[in-house]
Every structure is written in C-alpha cells, then in structure tokens.
Short mmCIF file of C-alpha atoms in Angstrom, two decimals:
data_model
loop_
_atom_site.label_atom_id
_atom_site.label_comp_id
_atom_site.label_asym_id
_atom_site.label_seq_id
_atom_site.Cartn_x
_atom_site.Cartn_y
_atom_site.Cartn_z
CA MET A 1 -26.39 14.87 -21.91
CA ARG A 2 -25.04 12.54 -24.06
CA LEU A 3 -21.40 11.51 -23.21
CA THR A 4 -18.16 9.69 -25.13
CA ILE A 5 -15.43 8.60 -22.09
CA GLU A 6 -12.00 9.43 -23.79
CA ARG A 7 -9.79 8.07 -20.80
CA LEU A 8 -10.07 7.26 -16.91
CA GLY A 9 -8.57 9.52 -14.46
CA HIS A 10 -5.96 8.98 -11.65
CA LEU A 11 -8.99 8.10 -9.76
CA GLY A 12 -10.51 5.28 -11.94
CA ASP A 13 -13.52 7.47 -13.20
CA GLY A 14 -14.09 7.90 -16.74
CA ILE A 15 -13.32 11.26 -18.29
CA ALA A 16 -15.37 13.25 -21.21
CA GLU A 17 -14.48 16.25 -22.93
CA GLY A 18 -15.59 19.23 -20.34
CA PRO A 19 -13.95 17.83 -18.81
CA VAL A 20 -16.72 15.49 -16.99
CA PHE A 21 -15.99 13.07 -14.36
CA VAL A 22 -18.23 10.05 -15.07
CA PRO A 23 -17.35 7.23 -12.19
CA MET A 24 -17.77 3.53 -12.85
CA ALA A 25 -17.28 4.18 -16.54
CA LEU A 26 -14.91 3.41 -19.31
CA PRO A 27 -12.90 4.84 -21.67
CA GLY A 28 -14.89 4.32 -25.35
CA GLU A 29 -18.21 4.00 -23.43
CA VAL A 30 -21.49 6.23 -24.64
CA VAL A 31 -23.10 6.96 -21.03
CA GLU A 32 -26.05 9.72 -20.93
CA GLY A 33 -26.71 11.29 -17.33
CA GLU A 34 -27.61 14.71 -15.79
CA VAL A 35 -24.29 16.55 -15.61
CA GLU A 36 -23.98 19.02 -12.65
CA ALA A 37 -20.63 20.98 -11.40
CA GLY A 38 -18.91 18.93 -14.01
CA ARG A 39 -19.80 15.44 -12.54
CA MET A 40 -22.28 13.14 -13.72
CA ALA A 41 -22.88 11.17 -10.88
CA SER A 42 -25.64 8.39 -12.08
CA PRO A 43 -24.42 7.47 -15.60
CA LYS A 44 -26.81 5.19 -17.96
CA ILE A 45 -24.06 3.30 -19.99
CA VAL A 46 -25.60 3.45 -23.47
CA THR A 47 -22.74 1.52 -25.17
CA PRO A 48 -20.38 -0.82 -23.33
CA SER A 49 -16.65 -0.93 -23.58
CA PRO A 50 -15.72 -4.78 -24.03
CA GLY A 51 -13.74 -4.51 -20.93
CA ARG A 52 -16.65 -4.25 -18.82
CA VAL A 53 -17.76 -6.87 -16.44
CA LYS A 54 -20.72 -7.05 -13.65
CA PRO A 55 -19.40 -6.16 -10.15
CA ALA A 56 -19.39 -9.26 -8.32
CA CYS A 57 -20.03 -7.03 -4.59
CA PRO A 58 -23.51 -6.03 -4.14
CA HIS A 59 -22.05 -3.16 -2.17
CA TYR A 60 -20.33 -2.06 -4.74
CA ARG A 61 -22.60 1.23 -6.37
CA ALA A 62 -22.51 2.78 -2.89
CA CYS A 63 -18.85 1.87 -1.08
CA GLY A 64 -16.08 3.87 -2.28
CA GLY A 65 -13.36 0.66 -0.72
CA CYS A 66 -13.27 -0.04 -4.89
CA ALA A 67 -13.40 1.89 -7.16
CA LEU A 68 -12.75 -0.54 -11.03
CA MET A 69 -14.90 -3.70 -10.07
CA HIS A 70 -16.76 -2.96 -13.00
CA ALA A 71 -13.78 -3.50 -15.43
CA SER A 72 -12.03 -7.13 -16.00
CA ASP A 73 -8.71 -7.64 -14.81
CA ALA A 74 -6.93 -7.67 -18.18
CA PHE A 75 -8.52 -4.19 -18.69
CA VAL A 76 -7.08 -2.83 -15.45
CA ALA A 77 -3.62 -5.05 -15.88
CA ASP A 78 -3.31 -2.91 -18.93
CA TRP A 79 -4.61 0.41 -17.57
CA LYS A 80 -2.32 0.15 -14.95
CA ALA A 81 0.74 -1.05 -16.90
CA ASP A 82 0.02 2.66 -19.19
CA VAL A 83 -0.09 4.73 -16.04
CA VAL A 84 3.41 4.32 -15.07
CA ARG A 85 4.16 4.06 -19.10
CA THR A 86 2.48 7.55 -19.11
CA ALA A 87 4.40 8.94 -16.43
CA LEU A 88 7.78 7.25 -17.70
CA ALA A 89 7.28 8.92 -21.21
CA ALA A 90 6.46 12.27 -19.72
CA GLN A 91 10.28 12.38 -18.56
CA ARG A 92 11.12 10.78 -21.29
CA LEU A 93 12.27 7.62 -20.11
CA GLU A 94 10.47 3.66 -21.36
CA ALA A 95 11.57 0.43 -20.40
CA GLU A 96 10.40 -2.93 -20.75
CA PHE A 97 7.52 -3.93 -19.05
CA ARG A 98 7.12 -7.00 -17.36
CA PRO A 99 3.63 -8.96 -17.04
CA VAL A 100 1.44 -7.12 -14.43
CA VAL A 101 0.85 -9.11 -10.91
CA THR A 102 -2.42 -9.09 -9.19
CA SER A 103 -3.34 -10.17 -6.01
CA ALA A 104 -6.70 -12.22 -5.49
CA ALA A 105 -9.58 -11.62 -4.36
CA HIS A 106 -10.08 -12.13 -0.14
CA SER A 107 -6.21 -11.00 0.33
CA ARG A 108 -5.99 -8.05 2.26
CA ARG A 109 -4.01 -8.60 5.15
CA ARG A 110 -4.68 -4.97 6.11
CA ALA A 111 -7.03 -2.17 6.11
CA THR A 112 -8.56 0.53 7.65
CA LEU A 113 -12.15 0.80 8.33
CA ALA A 114 -14.39 3.40 9.88
CA GLY A 115 -16.20 3.12 12.67
CA ARG A 116 -19.52 5.72 13.91
CA ARG A 117 -21.89 5.54 16.57
CA THR A 118 -25.65 5.94 15.90
CA LYS A 119 -28.57 5.90 17.57
CA LYS A 120 -29.24 2.70 17.25
CA GLY A 121 -26.35 1.06 17.42
CA ALA A 122 -22.85 1.19 15.15
CA LEU A 123 -21.68 1.31 11.84
CA VAL A 124 -18.29 -0.08 10.77
CA GLY A 125 -17.04 -0.38 6.97
CA PHE A 126 -16.01 2.30 3.92
CA HIS A 127 -16.71 5.78 3.54
CA GLY A 128 -19.37 5.79 0.50
CA ARG A 129 -18.27 6.77 -2.84
CA ALA A 130 -18.01 10.40 -3.12
CA SER A 131 -19.80 11.47 0.24
CA ASP A 132 -19.11 10.83 4.22
CA THR A 133 -21.63 8.17 4.35
CA PHE A 134 -20.45 4.98 5.76
CA VAL A 135 -21.35 1.74 4.23
CA GLU A 136 -21.41 -1.96 5.92
CA VAL A 137 -19.84 -4.61 3.78
CA PRO A 138 -20.51 -8.12 5.14
CA GLY A 139 -18.62 -10.13 2.96
CA CYS A 140 -16.25 -7.75 1.42
CA LEU A 141 -14.44 -9.20 -1.61
CA LEU A 142 -11.30 -7.29 -0.65
CA LEU A 143 -10.44 -8.34 2.90
CA HIS A 144 -9.50 -11.80 4.49
CA PRO A 145 -11.94 -13.82 5.73
CA ASP A 146 -9.85 -13.35 9.28
CA LEU A 147 -10.66 -9.55 8.65
CA ILE A 148 -14.06 -10.13 7.87
CA ALA A 149 -14.67 -12.31 11.06
CA VAL A 150 -14.08 -9.63 13.73
CA MET A 151 -16.50 -6.73 12.29
CA PRO A 152 -19.12 -7.45 15.25
CA VAL A 153 -15.98 -7.04 17.44
CA LEU A 154 -15.65 -3.71 15.72
CA SER A 155 -18.95 -2.15 16.19
CA GLU A 156 -18.58 -3.15 19.62
CA ILE A 157 -15.66 -1.19 20.38
CA THR A 158 -17.54 1.97 18.59
CA MET A 159 -20.39 1.45 20.57
CA LEU A 160 -17.48 1.71 23.71
CA GLY A 161 -15.20 4.11 21.94
CA ALA A 162 -16.29 6.39 19.64
CA SER A 163 -17.38 9.68 20.83
CA ARG A 164 -21.71 10.81 19.71
CA LYS A 165 -19.62 12.84 16.60
CA GLY A 166 -16.39 11.31 16.11
CA GLU A 167 -15.14 8.98 14.06
CA LEU A 168 -12.84 5.69 14.67
CA ALA A 169 -10.04 4.43 12.75
CA LEU A 170 -9.97 1.19 13.25
CA THR A 171 -6.69 -0.65 11.15
CA VAL A 172 -6.74 -4.38 11.20
CA THR A 173 -3.78 -6.09 10.18
CA ARG A 174 -3.72 -10.23 10.23
CA SER A 175 -0.83 -11.79 11.33
CA ASP A 176 0.28 -15.06 12.50
CA GLY A 177 -0.30 -14.65 15.97
CA GLY A 178 -4.10 -13.70 15.49
CA VAL A 179 -5.79 -9.80 14.18
CA ASP A 180 -3.95 -7.03 15.28
CA LEU A 181 -5.84 -3.87 15.94
CA ALA A 182 -4.69 -0.43 16.42
CA VAL A 183 -7.36 2.30 17.02
CA SER A 184 -7.21 6.18 16.57
CA GLY A 185 -10.04 9.00 17.05
CA GLY A 186 -11.25 7.78 20.18
CA LYS A 187 -12.47 8.45 24.04
CA PRO A 188 -9.79 9.38 26.14
CA LEU A 189 -8.58 5.86 27.54
CA GLU A 190 -9.62 6.00 30.75
CA GLN A 191 -9.87 2.82 33.36
CA SER A 192 -13.13 1.57 32.58
CA LEU A 193 -12.66 2.00 29.01
CA PHE A 194 -9.14 0.89 29.17
CA SER A 195 -10.64 -2.74 31.14
CA ALA A 196 -13.65 -2.99 28.54
CA LEU A 197 -11.77 -3.24 25.44
CA ALA A 198 -9.25 -5.52 27.18
CA ASP A 199 -11.72 -8.01 27.93
CA LEU A 200 -13.57 -7.25 24.54
CA ALA A 201 -9.51 -7.62 22.90
CA ARG A 202 -9.37 -11.28 25.56
CA ARG A 203 -12.59 -12.66 23.72
CA ALA A 204 -11.91 -11.45 20.43
CA GLY A 205 -8.48 -13.81 20.26
CA PHE A 206 -7.18 -10.53 18.95
CA ALA A 207 -2.75 -11.12 19.10
CA ARG A 208 -2.53 -6.42 20.13
CA MET A 209 -4.57 -3.88 20.55
CA SER A 210 -3.52 -0.37 21.05
CA TRP A 211 -5.47 2.87 21.39
CA ASP A 212 -4.42 5.96 20.13
CA GLY A 213 -0.91 4.63 20.59
CA GLU A 214 -1.53 3.35 23.93
CA PRO A 215 -1.12 -0.54 24.34
CA VAL A 216 -4.72 -2.23 25.34
CA ALA A 217 -3.99 -5.80 25.06
CA ASN A 218 -0.73 -7.46 23.92
CA ARG A 219 -1.45 -11.52 24.18
CA ARG A 220 0.48 -12.62 21.82
CA PRO A 221 3.33 -11.25 19.24
CA PRO A 222 1.60 -10.17 15.70
CA VAL A 223 3.92 -12.09 13.23
CA GLN A 224 5.39 -11.26 10.37
CA ARG A 225 7.09 -13.28 8.04
CA PHE A 226 9.83 -11.88 5.85
CA GLY A 227 11.91 -14.51 4.43
CA ALA A 228 13.42 -16.34 7.06
CA ALA A 229 13.11 -13.70 9.77
CA SER A 230 9.63 -13.59 12.12
CA VAL A 231 9.18 -9.79 12.90
CA SER A 232 6.43 -8.27 15.58
CA PRO A 233 6.06 -4.58 13.88
CA PRO A 234 5.13 -1.74 15.69
CA ALA A 235 1.18 -0.75 16.33
CA GLY A 236 -0.06 0.33 12.87
CA ALA A 237 3.29 0.06 11.19
CA PHE A 238 3.19 -0.26 7.40
CA LEU A 239 3.21 -3.77 5.84
CA GLN A 240 2.36 -4.78 2.15
CA ALA A 241 -1.15 -4.77 1.19
CA THR A 242 -1.19 -8.65 0.61
CA GLU A 243 1.01 -11.63 1.00
CA GLU A 244 0.74 -12.38 -2.68
CA GLY A 245 1.52 -8.41 -3.54
CA GLU A 246 4.48 -8.57 -1.21
CA ALA A 247 5.94 -11.78 -2.30
CA ALA A 248 6.07 -10.21 -6.40
CA LEU A 249 7.69 -6.91 -5.31
CA VAL A 250 10.35 -9.15 -3.14
CA ALA A 251 10.64 -11.28 -6.10
CA ALA A 252 11.48 -8.59 -8.76
CA VAL A 253 13.43 -6.72 -6.08
CA ARG A 254 16.05 -9.86 -5.67
CA ASP A 255 15.78 -10.35 -9.80
CA ALA A 256 17.34 -6.49 -9.63
CA VAL A 257 19.90 -7.38 -7.45
CA GLY A 258 21.11 -10.10 -8.71
CA ASN A 259 24.27 -11.59 -6.96
CA ALA A 260 25.17 -8.42 -4.96
CA ARG A 261 26.91 -9.34 -1.99
CA ARG A 262 26.50 -5.84 -0.20
CA ILE A 263 23.21 -3.92 -0.13
CA ALA A 264 22.27 -0.54 1.54
CA ASP A 265 18.21 -0.71 1.93
CA LEU A 266 16.56 2.72 2.10
CA PHE A 267 13.10 3.33 3.62
CA SER A 268 13.16 -0.18 4.97
CA GLY A 269 10.62 -0.41 7.21
CA CYS A 270 10.93 -3.34 9.11
CA GLY A 271 12.40 -5.53 6.82
CA THR A 272 10.40 -6.04 4.25
CA PHE A 273 12.98 -5.96 1.38
CA ALA A 274 16.09 -6.57 4.06
CA LEU A 275 15.59 -9.68 5.77
CA PRO A 276 14.83 -11.57 2.45
CA LEU A 277 17.84 -10.03 0.85
CA ALA A 278 20.04 -11.00 4.04
CA GLU A 279 19.66 -14.83 3.03
CA ASN A 280 22.79 -14.02 0.08
CA ALA A 281 24.12 -10.99 0.92
CA GLU A 282 25.14 -8.18 4.43
CA ILE A 283 22.32 -5.84 4.00
CA HIS A 284 22.32 -1.86 5.56
CA ALA A 285 18.84 -0.92 6.76
CA VAL A 286 18.32 2.74 7.11
CA GLU A 287 14.51 3.98 8.48
CA GLY A 288 13.47 7.38 10.02
CA GLU A 289 11.21 5.20 12.10
CA ALA A 290 13.36 4.19 15.18
CA ALA A 291 10.78 1.68 16.52
CA MET A 292 10.28 -0.23 13.08
CA LEU A 293 14.04 -0.54 12.65
CA ALA A 294 13.99 -2.32 16.29
CA ALA A 295 11.47 -4.63 14.92
CA LEU A 296 13.62 -5.42 12.30
CA ASP A 297 16.80 -5.90 14.27
CA ALA A 298 15.09 -8.30 16.38
CA GLY A 299 13.46 -10.07 13.79
CA TRP A 300 17.19 -10.59 12.28
CA ARG A 301 18.68 -11.45 15.55
CA ARG A 302 16.25 -14.49 16.14
CA ALA A 303 16.30 -16.17 12.66
CA GLU A 304 18.84 -18.55 11.53
CA GLY A 305 21.42 -18.44 8.82
CA LEU A 306 20.89 -15.05 7.89
CA HIS A 307 23.95 -12.47 6.64
CA ARG A 308 24.86 -9.74 8.85
CA VAL A 309 22.35 -7.01 8.69
CA THR A 310 22.86 -3.18 10.10
CA THR A 311 20.52 -0.36 11.01
CA GLU A 312 20.40 2.96 10.76
CA ALA A 313 17.88 5.43 12.01
CA ARG A 314 17.93 8.31 9.51
CA ASP A 315 15.77 10.77 7.70
CA LEU A 316 16.43 10.42 4.57
CA PHE A 317 14.59 13.50 3.34
CA ARG A 318 16.81 15.78 5.00
CA ARG A 319 19.83 13.72 5.64
CA PRO A 320 19.92 11.30 2.30
CA LEU A 321 23.23 8.77 1.71
CA MET A 322 25.89 10.89 0.02
CA PRO A 323 27.94 9.19 -2.61
CA ASP A 324 30.77 8.47 -0.37
CA GLU A 325 28.49 6.55 1.76
CA LEU A 326 26.70 4.69 -1.31
CA LYS A 327 30.00 3.83 -2.73
CA ARG A 328 30.73 0.52 -0.41
CA TYR A 329 27.54 -1.09 -1.57
CA ASP A 330 26.71 -3.31 -4.95
CA ALA A 331 23.36 -2.51 -4.92
CA VAL A 332 20.66 0.04 -3.54
CA VAL A 333 17.16 -0.80 -3.12
CA ILE A 334 14.96 2.26 -2.17
CA ASP A 335 11.12 2.30 -1.18
CA PRO A 336 10.15 5.66 -0.42
CA PRO A 337 6.57 6.79 0.56
CA ARG A 338 4.15 8.55 -2.30
CA ALA A 339 6.70 11.51 -2.17
CA GLY A 340 9.33 9.97 -3.38
CA ALA A 341 12.56 10.36 -2.85
CA GLU A 342 14.15 13.60 -4.69
CA ALA A 343 17.18 14.08 -2.59
CA GLN A 344 17.76 10.81 -2.19
CA ALA A 345 17.47 10.09 -5.86
CA ARG A 346 19.99 13.08 -6.53
CA GLU A 347 22.95 11.03 -4.73
CA LEU A 348 22.02 8.32 -6.04
CA ALA A 349 22.58 9.49 -9.10
CA GLY A 350 26.37 10.67 -8.29
CA SER A 351 27.30 7.73 -6.52
CA GLY A 352 28.50 4.98 -8.85
CA VAL A 353 26.46 2.06 -7.51
CA PRO A 354 26.01 -0.49 -9.90
CA VAL A 355 22.34 -1.30 -9.42
CA ILE A 356 19.77 0.13 -7.89
CA ALA A 357 16.01 -1.86 -7.25
CA ALA A 358 13.53 1.54 -7.03
CA VAL A 359 10.12 0.62 -5.61
CA SER A 360 7.22 3.20 -5.80
CA CYS A 361 3.22 3.18 -4.98
CA ASN A 362 3.23 6.60 -6.68
CA PRO A 363 4.26 6.66 -10.86
CA VAL A 364 4.81 10.23 -10.96
CA THR A 365 7.11 10.33 -8.31
CA PHE A 366 8.57 7.26 -9.39
CA ALA A 367 9.07 8.63 -13.04
CA ARG A 368 10.70 11.96 -11.81
CA ASP A 369 12.69 10.48 -9.44
CA SER A 370 13.80 7.80 -12.41
CA ARG A 371 14.60 10.67 -14.85
CA ILE A 372 17.17 12.06 -11.98
CA ILE A 373 18.87 8.81 -12.17
CA ALA A 374 18.92 7.94 -15.47
CA ALA A 375 20.05 11.47 -16.35
CA ALA A 376 23.28 10.50 -14.71
CA GLY A 377 24.07 7.41 -17.08
CA TYR A 378 21.64 4.59 -15.73
CA ARG A 379 19.47 2.65 -17.48
CA LEU A 380 16.36 1.50 -16.73
CA ASP A 381 16.03 -1.71 -17.63
CA TRP A 382 12.63 -3.20 -16.43
CA VAL A 383 10.08 -2.37 -14.92
CA GLN A 384 7.85 -4.58 -12.99
CA VAL A 385 3.80 -3.18 -12.03
CA VAL A 386 2.27 -5.28 -9.16
CA ASP A 387 -1.48 -4.75 -8.75
CA GLN A 388 -2.13 -5.58 -4.84
CA PHE A 389 -5.00 -2.94 -4.30
CA ARG A 390 -7.28 -4.65 -6.44
CA TRP A 391 -9.92 -2.71 -8.00
CA SER A 392 -8.57 0.47 -7.01
CA PRO A 393 -6.41 2.77 -9.00
CA HIS A 394 -2.93 2.23 -6.82
CA VAL A 395 -0.30 1.23 -8.24
CA GLU A 396 3.03 -0.62 -7.27
CA VAL A 397 5.83 -0.23 -9.04
CA VAL A 398 9.36 -2.48 -9.10
CA ALA A 399 12.23 -1.24 -11.68
CA ARG A 400 15.97 -2.02 -11.87
CA PHE A 401 18.56 0.77 -12.78
CA SER A 402 22.22 -0.37 -13.65
CA ARG A 403 25.12 1.87 -14.79
#
C-alpha cells in the first residue's frame, strides 16, 4: 500500500488514514509497505519530510529505547510543544509557550535495562521495537558514559542472578558516589548469591546495590545534589532523568514561585524542588513515601544556609491538602505522577493560594487538572516544555497559575 502520514501518535508512530500505524514515519511523508493488522512494520519512505534526519545510532531500527531519532531536534521540540498545546486546547485553555529545553545526548543518568540469560551467556539492553526481543546497546547515545561502562558487570550479574526463563530489571543511576544499582525479578537472595553479588559490586565500584529491595552492598552514599543539599535517595527512588532536564525544571519552578516566602511542595519526592527553593523560602514538603521524606530531611539537616523545611508523609490521592491547610502558603508546587492529581487540584482550586507551579510528565492529565484550577479563577500564565527524554515521545511540563 502507498499511504500519506497525517500525524504522529502519542507513542511517536506516524498515523495514516485507516488508521494505519507506521513506525519511524513523519507527518506529510508518503510511505509504501505491507499493512497487517493496521500496522506497516517496514515502511519504505517514498517522499521524506523536511524534518527527517539520518538516525545517529546503529541500533535504532531494532531498539525500542528511542522512537524519534529519525526526526530533527527542531521537529521534535515543535511536536512536543504541540502535544501540550493540543491537550490544553481540548480543555479550552491556552497559554504563552516558552522555548523547549532539550537534554543533550549521553546525558541520561538513570535508566532501567533488561537482563536475560541465554544458552551462551547473557543479554543486557533495551527491549526491541514492538517485540519482546532484547537489543544490546553498546555505545548507546542516550546513556551517560558512566552507565555504559558498567554494562559488562550487568551481564555478569544477569548470569548469576536471573532464572532461565525470567528477566531482570536493572535500574542504574549515576550518583556522586558512583553507580547505584537496584535489581528486581531475580532469584531468591541466598547466601551464596549474596556473596557473589557483593563481590561483583565491590569490583565494579558501585556506590550501592540492592536485590529485590534487599541491600547487597552500600560502599558509599549514592549522593544526588539538590541545590545546596546532598541527598542519598532510597534504592530505586524516583529521580529526574538528566541533570540538565532537572535544572530546567527547577529554574522554571523558581521563576513561577518568585519571591514567595512560604511554599508547599506536594509530591515532593526526595527534594528535587523543595531543597533548592529552601534557599529563599520556608518549605513544607508532602510525599506519600516516608523513606523519600527521610532522605530529604537528612539532606536538609546536613546543608548550610537553607530556610526551615518541614515534611509530612501523606497520601495526596486519598487525603489531599485542604483549602484551610493551603491558605497559609504564598505558593504551591505540585509534581504528581502520570495519573495527575485531580483530587488535589480541586482543593487547590478552592484554596485561594496566590501562585501554583504545576509540574507534569503527562500532558493529558496536566490539561485536565489545569482546567479544574483555571475554572476557579486562576490564570494560566505560561508553559515551559522540557524534553529530558530525548528521542522519545515523553513530555515534561512546568506551568505557572496565578490569581
């Protein structure tokens, strides 16, 4: 069949009339290929888009780690901004959009790789495109060199700890103390396996290693720096994907809250926003995971020159902060997971807090929650899109709401 691509889907595939999904195709392109079950798996590009570039990675066609390497940076930035703009328009909202900030290649400091034993050894890499195959990625253009360097050790760990039919999830995080590794899906941690893994962690120079939540090695604190504070997050805890992306998000949040002196940071995690903001304001950090709050609090207590930071362990989905609790703050920062925070948005809408800095990784739930806030009389002042998941369809957003 010969088809013309009309738009991109939310996973980055081209979509033609039908709909027919076409991987690695861009809007306006004419493609040819066999269509099966609504998908053209191996398209030939007959008429390329001006936004098309040659993928820089030799693994790109097989690897599922990237979806948009065939598109120019300018095209991807415009598309990601349009994804957010379209989501807002569906809620009858519009705003000023600031220029998109894109993280550089080789900047991912955190990634989850898959490991599987084979008859001859082990495979460690990303899942293949639209399949359950594995693709090894030596020289990956996404990952920081410190993470690429430990790939051989991850293969050894897979050989030791993966069952014949199982699959390991290997979460590697770059820290000031070295690589922090959290493994899940492995064999039971018996003494012989524990000893072998601990020896591997020592030889590899890992800062820390855990196995299905159980500590195996803790040689140095896996420190992350949030402003003036040094924090050692719990094993596997959430962390922004790149330092550049985190810096862009923090800068936008700082700009949003301005000179606010009392700030509530909701879904605070380990202090990505709370601790930098504490340089100029008193902060109340609220988070559902007590271990992350403990790490935040320890980092604050060790730091110098920060204002007071208090913490509260609370499930904000079931027990959002209420208007009478929110009224004491000059600004609120809210950074929920992909599901958004509809219940908390409703309470924010009725709170009268002067400024809200909303951070999101899901344009659809961001737009839904924004509609709730805007309907109560808030103005959506501006939107900042941050692309820290380079060459992927994922989008990060910061927005400022004011009374």
